Tab-separated table of C-alpha atoms in Angstrom:
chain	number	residue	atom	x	y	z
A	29	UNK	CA	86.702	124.054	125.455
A	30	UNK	CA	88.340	125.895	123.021
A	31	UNK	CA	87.785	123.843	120.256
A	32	UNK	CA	83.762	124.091	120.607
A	33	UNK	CA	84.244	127.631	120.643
A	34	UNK	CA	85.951	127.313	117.113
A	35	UNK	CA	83.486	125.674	115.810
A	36	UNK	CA	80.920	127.214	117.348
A	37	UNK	CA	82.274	130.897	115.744
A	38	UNK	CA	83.258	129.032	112.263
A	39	UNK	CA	79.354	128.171	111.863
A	40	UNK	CA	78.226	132.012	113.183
A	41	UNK	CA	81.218	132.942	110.429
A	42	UNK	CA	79.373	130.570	107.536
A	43	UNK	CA	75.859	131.880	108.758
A	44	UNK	CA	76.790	135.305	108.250
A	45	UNK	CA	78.924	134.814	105.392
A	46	UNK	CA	75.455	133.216	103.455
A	47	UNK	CA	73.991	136.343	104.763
A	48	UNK	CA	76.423	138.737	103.339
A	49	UNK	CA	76.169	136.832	99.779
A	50	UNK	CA	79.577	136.355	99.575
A	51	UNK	CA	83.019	135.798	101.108
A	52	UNK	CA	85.371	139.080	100.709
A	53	UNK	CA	82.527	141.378	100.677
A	54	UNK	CA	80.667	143.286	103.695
A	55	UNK	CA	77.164	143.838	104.786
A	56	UNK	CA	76.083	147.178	105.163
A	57	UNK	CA	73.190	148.339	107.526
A	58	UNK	CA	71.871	150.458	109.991
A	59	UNK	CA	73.130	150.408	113.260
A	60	UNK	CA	70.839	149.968	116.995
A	61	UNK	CA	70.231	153.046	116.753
A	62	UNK	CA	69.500	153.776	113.252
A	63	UNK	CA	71.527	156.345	112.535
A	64	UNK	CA	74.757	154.594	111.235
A	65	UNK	CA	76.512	151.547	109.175
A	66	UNK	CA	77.153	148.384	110.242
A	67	UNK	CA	79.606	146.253	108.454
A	68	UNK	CA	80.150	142.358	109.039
A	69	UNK	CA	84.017	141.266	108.663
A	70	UNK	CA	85.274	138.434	106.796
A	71	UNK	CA	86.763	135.510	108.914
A	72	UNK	CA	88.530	134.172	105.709
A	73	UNK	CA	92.249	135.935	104.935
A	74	UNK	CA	93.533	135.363	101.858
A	75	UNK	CA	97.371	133.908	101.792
A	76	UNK	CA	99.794	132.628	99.157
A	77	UNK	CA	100.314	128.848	98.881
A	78	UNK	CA	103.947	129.869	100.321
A	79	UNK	CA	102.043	131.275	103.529
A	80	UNK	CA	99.784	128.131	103.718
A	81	UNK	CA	102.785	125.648	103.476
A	82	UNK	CA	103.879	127.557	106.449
A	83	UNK	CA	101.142	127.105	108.482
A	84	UNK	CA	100.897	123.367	107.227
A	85	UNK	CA	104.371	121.954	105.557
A	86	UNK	CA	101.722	118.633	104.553
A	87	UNK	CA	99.665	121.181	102.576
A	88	UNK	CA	97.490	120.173	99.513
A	89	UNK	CA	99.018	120.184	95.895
A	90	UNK	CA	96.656	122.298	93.672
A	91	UNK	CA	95.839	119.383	90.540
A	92	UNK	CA	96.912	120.219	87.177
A	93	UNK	CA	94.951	121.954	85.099
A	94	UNK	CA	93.053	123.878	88.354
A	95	UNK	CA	92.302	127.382	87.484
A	96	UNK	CA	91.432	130.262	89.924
A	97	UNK	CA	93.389	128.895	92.581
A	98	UNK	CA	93.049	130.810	96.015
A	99	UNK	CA	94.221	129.927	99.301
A	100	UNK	CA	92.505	131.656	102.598
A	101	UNK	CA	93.303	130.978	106.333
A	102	UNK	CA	90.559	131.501	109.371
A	103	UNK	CA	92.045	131.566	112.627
A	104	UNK	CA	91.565	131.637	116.399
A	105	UNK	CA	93.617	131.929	119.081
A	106	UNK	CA	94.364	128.097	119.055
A	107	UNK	CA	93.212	126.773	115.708
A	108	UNK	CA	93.995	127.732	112.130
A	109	UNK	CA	91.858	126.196	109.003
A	110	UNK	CA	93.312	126.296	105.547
A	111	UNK	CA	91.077	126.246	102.964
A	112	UNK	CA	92.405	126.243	99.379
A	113	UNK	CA	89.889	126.588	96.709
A	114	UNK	CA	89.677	126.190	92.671
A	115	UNK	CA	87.785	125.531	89.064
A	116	UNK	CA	88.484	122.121	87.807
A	117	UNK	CA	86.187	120.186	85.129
A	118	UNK	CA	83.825	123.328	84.977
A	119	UNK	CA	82.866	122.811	88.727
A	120	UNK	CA	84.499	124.844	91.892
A	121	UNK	CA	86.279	122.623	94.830
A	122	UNK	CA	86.943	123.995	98.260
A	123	UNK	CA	89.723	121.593	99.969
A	124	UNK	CA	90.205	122.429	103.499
A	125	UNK	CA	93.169	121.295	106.125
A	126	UNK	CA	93.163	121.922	110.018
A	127	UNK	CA	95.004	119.959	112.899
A	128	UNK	CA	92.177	118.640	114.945
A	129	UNK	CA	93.645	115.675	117.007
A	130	UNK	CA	90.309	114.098	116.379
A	131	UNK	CA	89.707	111.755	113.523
A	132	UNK	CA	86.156	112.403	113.854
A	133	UNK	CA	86.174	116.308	113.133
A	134	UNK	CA	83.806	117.835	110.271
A	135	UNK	CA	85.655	120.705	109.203
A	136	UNK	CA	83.956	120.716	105.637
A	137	UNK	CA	81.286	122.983	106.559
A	138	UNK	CA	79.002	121.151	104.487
A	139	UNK	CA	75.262	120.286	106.196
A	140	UNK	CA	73.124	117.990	103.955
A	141	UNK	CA	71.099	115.190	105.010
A	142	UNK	CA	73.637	112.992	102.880
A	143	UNK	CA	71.647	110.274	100.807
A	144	UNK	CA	74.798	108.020	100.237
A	145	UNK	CA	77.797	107.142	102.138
A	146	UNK	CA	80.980	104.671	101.823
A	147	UNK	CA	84.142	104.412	103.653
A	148	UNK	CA	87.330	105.006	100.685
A	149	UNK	CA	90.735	104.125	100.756
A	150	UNK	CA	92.654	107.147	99.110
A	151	UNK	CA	95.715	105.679	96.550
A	152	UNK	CA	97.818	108.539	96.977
A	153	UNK	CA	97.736	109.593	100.695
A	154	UNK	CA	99.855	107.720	102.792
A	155	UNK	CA	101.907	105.033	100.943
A	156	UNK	CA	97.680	104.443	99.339
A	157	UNK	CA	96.373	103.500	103.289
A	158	UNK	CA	94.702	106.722	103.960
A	159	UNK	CA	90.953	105.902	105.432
A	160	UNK	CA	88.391	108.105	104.340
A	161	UNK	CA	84.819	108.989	103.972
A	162	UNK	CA	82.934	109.537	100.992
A	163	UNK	CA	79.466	111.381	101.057
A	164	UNK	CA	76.514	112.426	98.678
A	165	UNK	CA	73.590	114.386	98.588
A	166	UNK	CA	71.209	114.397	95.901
A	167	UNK	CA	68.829	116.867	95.370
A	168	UNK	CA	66.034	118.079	93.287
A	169	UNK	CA	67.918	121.424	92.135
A	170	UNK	CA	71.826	120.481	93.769
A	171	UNK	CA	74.021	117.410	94.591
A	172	UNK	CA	76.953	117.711	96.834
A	173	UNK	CA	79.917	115.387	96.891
A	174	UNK	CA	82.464	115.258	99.832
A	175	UNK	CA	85.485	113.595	101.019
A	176	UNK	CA	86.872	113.648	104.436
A	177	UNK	CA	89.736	111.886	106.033
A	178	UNK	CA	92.453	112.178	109.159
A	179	UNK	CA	95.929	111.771	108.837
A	180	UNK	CA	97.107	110.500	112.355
A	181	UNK	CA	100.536	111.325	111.422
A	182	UNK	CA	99.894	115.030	111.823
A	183	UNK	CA	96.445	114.960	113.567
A	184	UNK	CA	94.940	116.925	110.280
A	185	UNK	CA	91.660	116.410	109.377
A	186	UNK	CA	91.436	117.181	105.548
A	187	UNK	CA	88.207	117.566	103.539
A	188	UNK	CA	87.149	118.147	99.725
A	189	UNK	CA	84.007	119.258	98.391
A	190	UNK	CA	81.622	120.530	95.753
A	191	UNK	CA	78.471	120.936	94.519
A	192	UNK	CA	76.852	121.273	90.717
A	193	UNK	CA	73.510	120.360	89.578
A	194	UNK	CA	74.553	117.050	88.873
A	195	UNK	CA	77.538	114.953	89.646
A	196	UNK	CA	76.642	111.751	88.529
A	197	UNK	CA	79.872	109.569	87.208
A	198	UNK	CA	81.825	112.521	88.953
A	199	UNK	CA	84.975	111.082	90.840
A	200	UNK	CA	85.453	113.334	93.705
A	201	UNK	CA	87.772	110.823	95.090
A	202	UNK	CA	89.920	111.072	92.581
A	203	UNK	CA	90.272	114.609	92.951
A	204	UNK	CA	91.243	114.202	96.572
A	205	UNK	CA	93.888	111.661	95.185
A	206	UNK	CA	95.341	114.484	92.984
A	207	UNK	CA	95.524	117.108	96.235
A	208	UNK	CA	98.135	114.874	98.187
A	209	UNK	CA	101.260	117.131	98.914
């Protein structure tokens, strides 16, 4: 199924991408035999906002007041995420967009044994009926906040995270409010 595959190649892509320390940089290394260099390719291209709308005309609108606003594509043969990512508050927020066809999708690419979870209704997505998801993780030295929803409209699945070393009173649903297009 071509969809597993995606997925399957998205979480080799995030493995290696933790390995390499960062996205837009390589790993360099010895090859089999020893003798040469081995470099590990980014999955993530970066794009304009222009280029993303054109891949998704229901793309995200970047908040006011976000700063260091970048917008990367990965794609397969039959899928294409979006992933639009900036500062906001003092924290970093990757929002990410991809048609699925299934409302139950993860395409966050978060993993974290979430401690808290409650089902949202987001005001500004879909005349203010847009189901969602709302999900945290705290930890001893991170917490994690994420949003996820599906617009059936478009069969998207949309999500919006971030982490810091403490979120509490942080509103991450309202900052997936501020994203609809």
């Amino acid at each position: 199924k071509s969809g597993m595959t995606f997925w399957i190649l998205l979480r080799a892509a995030l493995v290696i991408g933790a390995q390499v320390g960062c996205a837009g940089k390589t790993s360099q290394g010895n090859d089999a035999s020893g003798t040469g260099n081995v470099q590990i390719a980014n999955p993530w291209r970066d794009v304009t906002k222009e280029e993303a709308e054109k891949i998704f005309p229901h793309s995200f609108s970047v908040p006011a007041g976000a700063e260091n606003v970048s917008w990367s594509v990965m794609e397969s043969e039959s899928e294409t995420l979006v992933q639009l990512s900036f500062d906001l508050y003092g924290d970093t927020f990757t929002a990410r967009e991809q048609v699925t066809n299934d409302k139950g999708a993860d395409i966050s690419g978060m993993y974290y044994d979430w401690t808290y979870k409650s089902e949202i209704t987001l005001a500004n997505w879909a005349d203010g009926q847009m189901k969602g998801t709302y999900y945290r993780f705290v930890g001893e030295e991170e917490w994690a906040d994420l949003c996820t929803w599906y617009d059936e409209e478009n069969g998207a699945s949309y999500s919006i995270s971030v982490t810091s070393k403490d979120l509490d009173g942080f509103d991450l649903q309202a900052i997936a409010e501020m994203l609809s297009p």
